[in-house]
Amino acid sequence: MQPLRYRAFTLIELLVVISIIALLIGILLPVLGSARAAGQAAASLANTRSWGQGLVMSAIDYKDLLPWDGEKDATDQGQNFDVNEWWANLAPRYTDGTPYRDLTNIPLPGDEQTIFIDPVAEPSAAMPDTGWAGGNRPSTGNPVSFYFNYVFNADLNNDTTRTRPLTGNPGYPDDDGVGLEDLPETSSTVLMLEMRANPDELPTTDPFYGEDLDRQKSDGQRFAARHNDGGHIAFADGHAAHFKNSVVTTPGDDYITGQANSYNKQDLIWNPFGRADW
């Protein structure tokens, strides 16, 4: 009776198999990483589009007026939470969301999905000086606790001769809104932008590196750079699109006024009534 013989892999064969597996892993990992990044960018684009559509739909119910952009100064920002027509209170009502002031907790990165938060946002370790703190209910006063990844275009109603009074909020110094019919090119006029979550989304050599990010509205100097070196923007016709940060923040001849070294572009209008100067 012949003894049983087992054929084993030689060392060379094992090394070849291991090399093939390593090669396949090297090929697949970047593909999987790209697919994951594309999925995250798609989620952020969907959030931005929801904001644009919510803002436009709210204007239909408010006699063509877009929501109030709110106070900018840190000492006045607490007023925003009280105003029904503030963008963060009004637009979510049209996207199956909750007004910001009615939230039990401030939405933060890592929380369940919400249009206030980009799924891949990674805030800096240093807390903003506005009193940002997880679990605190948004409230009036100074400091005010809040956190946003998407904010209203701060340049939209700079021209007060083109704004009209909002109803129901007497006494607010900037109690005005911009009408959709006042915008000459809705498909190019910026309503909302995705804001950076931390300074390191930009290289330290960038002229806008280090800008304060504790804002409830902003122009393009705080535009995101975490999705393929850029972010997403919602326009006054309700659509949203991706833009490279370098495209948004590179000045040129102003599309509205023709003046040099400004930021209005044919497909990116920040101030529809004058020069966009950051």
Tab-separated table of C-alpha atoms in Angstrom:
chain	number	residue	atom	x	y	z
A	1	MET	CA	0.000	0.000	0.000
A	2	GLN	CA	1.442	3.295	-1.102
A	3	PRO	CA	1.692	6.018	1.553
A	4	LEU	CA	-0.544	9.072	1.064
A	5	ARG	CA	1.246	12.099	-0.298
A	6	TYR	CA	0.000	15.653	0.251
A	7	ARG	CA	0.988	18.358	-2.161
A	8	ALA	CA	1.806	21.635	-0.337
A	9	PHE	CA	2.453	25.092	-1.723
A	10	THR	CA	6.063	25.932	-2.190
A	11	LEU	CA	7.481	29.069	-0.622
A	12	ILE	CA	7.691	30.716	-4.028
A	13	GLU	CA	4.019	29.961	-4.739
A	14	LEU	CA	2.983	31.453	-1.395
A	15	LEU	CA	5.011	34.566	-2.067
A	16	VAL	CA	3.385	34.941	-5.490
A	17	VAL	CA	-0.116	34.620	-4.004
A	18	ILE	CA	0.697	37.117	-1.257
A	19	SER	CA	2.090	39.535	-3.840
A	20	ILE	CA	-1.066	39.259	-5.948
A	21	ILE	CA	-3.286	39.893	-2.914
A	22	ALA	CA	-1.204	42.903	-1.906
A	23	LEU	CA	-1.414	44.246	-5.458
A	24	LEU	CA	-5.192	43.859	-5.515
A	25	ILE	CA	-5.515	45.592	-2.153
A	26	GLY	CA	-3.346	48.440	-3.435
A	27	ILE	CA	-5.635	48.814	-6.433
A	28	LEU	CA	-8.917	48.512	-4.552
A	29	LEU	CA	-8.228	50.773	-1.555
A	30	PRO	CA	-8.009	54.022	-3.572
A	31	VAL	CA	-11.124	53.017	-5.488
A	32	LEU	CA	-13.016	52.339	-2.269
A	33	GLY	CA	-11.726	55.594	-0.792
A	34	SER	CA	-12.860	57.532	-3.858
A	35	ALA	CA	-16.282	55.883	-3.741
A	36	ARG	CA	-16.640	56.771	-0.043
A	37	ALA	CA	-15.602	60.372	-0.679
A	38	ALA	CA	-18.040	60.606	-3.582
A	39	GLY	CA	-20.844	59.323	-1.374
A	40	GLN	CA	-20.024	61.853	1.344
A	41	ALA	CA	-19.896	64.681	-1.184
A	42	ALA	CA	-23.262	63.580	-2.566
A	43	ALA	CA	-24.781	63.768	0.922
A	44	SER	CA	-23.394	67.261	1.415
A	45	LEU	CA	-24.659	68.343	-2.008
A	46	ALA	CA	-28.107	67.011	-1.088
A	47	ASN	CA	-28.053	69.077	2.130
A	48	THR	CA	-27.069	72.188	0.198
A	49	ARG	CA	-29.796	71.582	-2.371
A	50	SER	CA	-32.340	71.169	0.433
A	51	TRP	CA	-31.344	74.563	1.805
A	52	GLY	CA	-31.694	76.218	-1.587
A	53	GLN	CA	-35.095	74.680	-2.219
A	54	GLY	CA	-36.291	75.490	1.307
A	55	LEU	CA	-35.294	79.136	0.924
A	56	VAL	CA	-37.020	79.437	-2.458
A	57	MET	CA	-40.192	77.699	-1.274
A	58	SER	CA	-40.372	79.944	1.782
A	59	ALA	CA	-40.262	82.986	-0.506
A	60	ILE	CA	-43.443	81.768	-2.203
A	61	ASP	CA	-45.300	82.026	1.106
A	62	TYR	CA	-43.696	85.355	2.027
A	63	LYS	CA	-44.722	87.397	-0.999
A	64	ASP	CA	-41.478	86.664	-2.845
A	65	LEU	CA	-39.237	87.633	0.111
A	66	LEU	CA	-36.300	85.414	1.014
A	67	PRO	CA	-35.706	84.742	4.739
A	68	TRP	CA	-33.906	87.274	6.902
A	69	ASP	CA	-30.143	86.798	6.872
A	70	GLY	CA	-29.749	87.816	10.521
A	71	GLU	CA	-27.368	89.972	12.515
A	72	LYS	CA	-23.660	89.503	11.874
A	73	ASP	CA	-21.958	91.013	14.929
A	74	ALA	CA	-21.319	88.562	17.752
A	75	THR	CA	-22.991	90.854	20.282
A	76	ASP	CA	-26.207	90.950	18.185
A	77	GLN	CA	-26.418	87.366	16.977
A	78	GLY	CA	-28.687	86.382	19.855
A	79	GLN	CA	-31.498	88.366	18.213
A	80	ASN	CA	-31.547	85.940	15.304
A	81	PHE	CA	-32.971	83.049	17.306
A	82	ASP	CA	-36.111	85.014	18.199
A	83	VAL	CA	-37.053	85.849	14.611
A	84	ASN	CA	-39.414	83.488	12.813
A	85	GLU	CA	-38.152	84.713	9.430
A	86	TRP	CA	-34.456	84.114	10.192
A	87	TRP	CA	-33.163	81.645	7.587
A	88	ALA	CA	-32.247	78.906	10.105
A	89	ASN	CA	-35.741	79.068	11.611
A	90	LEU	CA	-37.771	79.480	8.421
A	91	ALA	CA	-36.177	77.350	5.683
A	92	PRO	CA	-36.162	74.033	7.645
A	93	ARG	CA	-39.968	74.169	7.835
A	94	TYR	CA	-39.992	73.545	4.085
A	95	THR	CA	-37.552	70.628	4.199
A	96	ASP	CA	-39.255	68.456	6.840
A	97	GLY	CA	-36.837	69.846	9.398
A	98	THR	CA	-37.067	71.691	12.706
A	99	PRO	CA	-36.436	75.434	13.168
A	100	TYR	CA	-33.068	75.956	14.790
A	101	ARG	CA	-34.427	77.605	17.910
A	102	ASP	CA	-36.788	74.646	18.498
A	103	LEU	CA	-34.022	72.017	18.519
A	104	THR	CA	-33.508	70.183	21.789
A	105	ASN	CA	-29.753	69.953	21.168
A	106	ILE	CA	-27.383	71.779	18.878
A	107	PRO	CA	-26.632	69.502	15.879
A	108	LEU	CA	-22.936	68.637	15.877
A	109	PRO	CA	-20.679	66.519	13.642
A	110	GLY	CA	-21.275	62.847	14.333
A	111	ASP	CA	-24.924	63.342	15.307
A	112	GLU	CA	-27.730	61.776	13.314
A	113	GLN	CA	-28.239	63.165	9.830
A	114	THR	CA	-29.523	66.732	9.632
A	115	ILE	CA	-29.362	69.452	6.975
A	116	PHE	CA	-27.467	71.668	9.429
A	117	ILE	CA	-24.424	69.353	9.439
A	118	ASP	CA	-22.090	68.040	6.739
A	119	PRO	CA	-21.534	64.300	7.406
A	120	VAL	CA	-17.742	64.639	7.080
A	121	ALA	CA	-17.235	67.914	8.922
A	122	GLU	CA	-14.380	67.810	11.430
A	123	PRO	CA	-14.343	70.925	13.596
A	124	SER	CA	-11.123	72.217	15.087
A	125	ALA	CA	-10.280	71.266	18.662
A	126	ALA	CA	-10.580	74.879	19.802
A	127	MET	CA	-14.181	75.847	20.536
A	128	PRO	CA	-15.441	79.088	18.941
A	129	ASP	CA	-15.753	82.047	21.263
A	130	THR	CA	-19.535	82.159	20.794
A	131	GLY	CA	-20.074	79.563	23.477
A	132	TRP	CA	-20.381	76.472	21.280
A	133	ALA	CA	-21.037	73.511	23.549
A	134	GLY	CA	-22.504	70.120	22.778
A	135	GLY	CA	-25.940	69.492	24.196
A	136	ASN	CA	-26.824	73.140	24.912
A	137	ARG	CA	-30.149	74.382	23.624
A	138	PRO	CA	-29.836	77.372	21.239
A	139	SER	CA	-30.824	80.463	23.185
A	140	THR	CA	-30.646	84.239	23.122
A	141	GLY	CA	-28.058	86.231	24.989
A	142	ASN	CA	-24.318	86.639	24.783
A	143	PRO	CA	-22.619	84.295	24.247
A	144	VAL	CA	-24.966	82.294	22.014
A	145	SER	CA	-24.504	78.579	21.446
A	146	PHE	CA	-24.750	77.401	17.840
A	147	TYR	CA	-22.926	75.419	15.176
A	148	PHE	CA	-23.386	75.552	11.376
A	149	ASN	CA	-21.772	73.909	8.353
A	150	TYR	CA	-24.105	75.683	5.899
A	151	VAL	CA	-24.724	79.427	6.139
A	152	PHE	CA	-26.592	82.212	4.357
A	153	ASN	CA	-24.779	84.427	1.849
A	154	ALA	CA	-23.849	87.548	3.852
A	155	ASP	CA	-23.476	89.663	0.698
A	156	LEU	CA	-26.984	89.080	-0.604
A	157	ASN	CA	-28.777	92.080	0.914
A	158	ASN	CA	-25.936	94.541	1.355
A	159	ASP	CA	-27.833	97.057	-0.797
A	160	THR	CA	-30.601	98.273	1.522
A	161	THR	CA	-32.301	100.176	-1.296
A	162	ARG	CA	-33.263	96.799	-2.793
A	163	THR	CA	-34.553	95.197	0.408
A	164	ARG	CA	-38.139	95.197	1.664
A	165	PRO	CA	-39.582	94.993	5.187
A	166	LEU	CA	-40.327	91.588	6.668
A	167	THR	CA	-43.622	91.247	8.501
A	168	GLY	CA	-44.099	90.585	12.184
A	169	ASN	CA	-40.733	91.736	13.525
A	170	PRO	CA	-40.847	95.475	14.257
A	171	GLY	CA	-37.863	96.947	16.009
A	172	TYR	CA	-35.047	94.962	14.418
A	173	PRO	CA	-32.517	97.339	12.836
A	174	ASP	CA	-31.934	95.116	9.801
A	175	ASP	CA	-35.514	93.868	9.572
A	176	ASP	CA	-35.530	93.456	5.825
A	177	GLY	CA	-35.373	90.816	3.113
A	178	VAL	CA	-34.473	90.451	-0.541
A	179	GLY	CA	-37.164	89.532	-3.053
A	180	LEU	CA	-36.521	86.798	-5.589
A	181	GLU	CA	-37.939	89.047	-8.298
A	182	ASP	CA	-35.273	91.631	-7.413
A	183	LEU	CA	-32.488	89.231	-8.426
A	184	PRO	CA	-31.407	89.744	-12.045
A	185	GLU	CA	-29.930	86.230	-12.478
A	186	THR	CA	-31.366	83.670	-10.056
A	187	SER	CA	-29.433	80.730	-11.511
A	188	SER	CA	-26.126	82.435	-10.632
A	189	THR	CA	-27.006	84.261	-7.401
A	190	VAL	CA	-25.661	82.566	-4.257
A	191	LEU	CA	-28.142	81.917	-1.418
A	192	MET	CA	-26.261	79.424	0.779
A	193	LEU	CA	-22.691	78.217	0.962
A	194	GLU	CA	-20.967	75.325	2.668
A	195	MET	CA	-18.605	76.796	5.256
A	196	ARG	CA	-15.283	75.379	6.430
A	197	ALA	CA	-15.451	73.354	9.619
A	198	ASN	CA	-11.822	74.002	10.561
A	199	PRO	CA	-8.980	76.208	9.280
A	200	ASP	CA	-6.905	73.231	8.114
A	201	GLU	CA	-9.185	72.597	5.169
A	202	LEU	CA	-6.954	75.245	3.568
A	203	PRO	CA	-3.160	75.354	3.382
A	204	THR	CA	-1.603	77.778	5.840
A	205	THR	CA	-0.406	79.888	2.892
A	206	ASP	CA	-3.955	80.604	1.742
A	207	PRO	CA	-4.934	84.269	2.295
A	208	PHE	CA	-8.204	83.185	3.954
A	209	TYR	CA	-6.622	80.646	6.287
A	210	GLY	CA	-7.458	81.385	9.920
A	211	GLU	CA	-10.749	83.204	9.300
A	212	ASP	CA	-13.155	82.951	12.240
A	213	LEU	CA	-15.635	80.152	11.568
A	214	ASP	CA	-18.100	80.917	14.371
A	215	ARG	CA	-20.555	82.525	11.969
A	216	GLN	CA	-24.260	82.296	11.150
A	217	LYS	CA	-23.748	83.859	7.714
A	218	SER	CA	-20.700	84.447	5.528
A	219	ASP	CA	-19.359	85.331	2.116
A	220	GLY	CA	-16.936	83.155	0.134
A	221	GLN	CA	-13.876	83.833	2.283
A	222	ARG	CA	-15.052	81.034	4.611
A	223	PHE	CA	-16.048	78.650	1.820
A	224	ALA	CA	-15.363	74.946	2.404
A	225	ALA	CA	-12.460	72.966	0.960
A	226	ARG	CA	-13.130	69.446	2.284
A	227	HIS	CA	-14.903	67.951	-0.763
A	228	ASN	CA	-12.400	67.588	-3.600
A	229	ASP	CA	-10.727	70.859	-2.503
A	230	GLY	CA	-14.043	72.672	-2.475
A	231	GLY	CA	-17.634	72.620	-1.329
A	232	HIS	CA	-21.238	73.195	-2.378
A	233	ILE	CA	-23.307	76.286	-3.096
A	234	ALA	CA	-27.097	76.731	-3.378
A	235	PHE	CA	-28.512	79.258	-5.831
A	236	ALA	CA	-31.652	81.371	-6.011
A	237	ASP	CA	-33.320	79.095	-8.567
A	238	GLY	CA	-33.108	76.172	-6.094
A	239	HIS	CA	-30.246	74.209	-7.632
A	240	ALA	CA	-26.887	73.441	-5.985
A	241	ALA	CA	-23.434	72.705	-7.376
A	242	HIS	CA	-19.837	71.937	-6.384
A	243	PHE	CA	-17.080	74.531	-6.739
A	244	LYS	CA	-13.372	74.422	-6.052
A	245	ASN	CA	-12.338	76.704	-3.221
A	246	SER	CA	-9.677	78.297	-5.434
A	247	VAL	CA	-12.308	79.191	-8.050
A	248	VAL	CA	-14.548	80.883	-5.481
A	249	THR	CA	-11.772	82.838	-3.750
A	250	THR	CA	-9.758	84.023	-6.759
A	251	PRO	CA	-10.616	87.675	-7.490
A	252	GLY	CA	-11.036	89.204	-10.925
A	253	ASP	CA	-13.078	91.850	-12.724
A	254	ASP	CA	-16.422	92.115	-10.948
A	255	TYR	CA	-19.228	90.656	-13.067
A	256	ILE	CA	-21.761	93.248	-11.834
A	257	THR	CA	-19.688	96.445	-11.692
A	258	GLY	CA	-16.673	95.611	-13.858
A	259	GLN	CA	-14.332	96.825	-11.111
A	260	ALA	CA	-11.049	95.002	-10.635
A	261	ASN	CA	-10.074	92.693	-7.781
A	262	SER	CA	-13.546	91.589	-6.756
A	263	TYR	CA	-15.487	88.315	-6.461
A	264	ASN	CA	-18.728	88.472	-8.446
A	265	LYS	CA	-18.378	86.028	-11.339
A	266	GLN	CA	-20.771	85.174	-14.144
A	267	ASP	CA	-21.712	81.876	-12.515
A	268	LEU	CA	-21.137	83.031	-8.894
A	269	ILE	CA	-22.897	86.271	-7.974
A	270	TRP	CA	-22.476	87.138	-4.295
A	271	ASN	CA	-23.793	90.713	-4.351
A	272	PRO	CA	-26.370	91.003	-7.149
A	273	PHE	CA	-26.654	94.777	-6.745
A	274	GLY	CA	-23.029	95.887	-6.506
A	275	ARG	CA	-19.397	94.955	-6.046
A	276	ALA	CA	-18.567	91.810	-4.065
A	277	ASP	CA	-15.666	92.905	-1.911
A	278	TRP	CA	-14.409	90.674	0.912
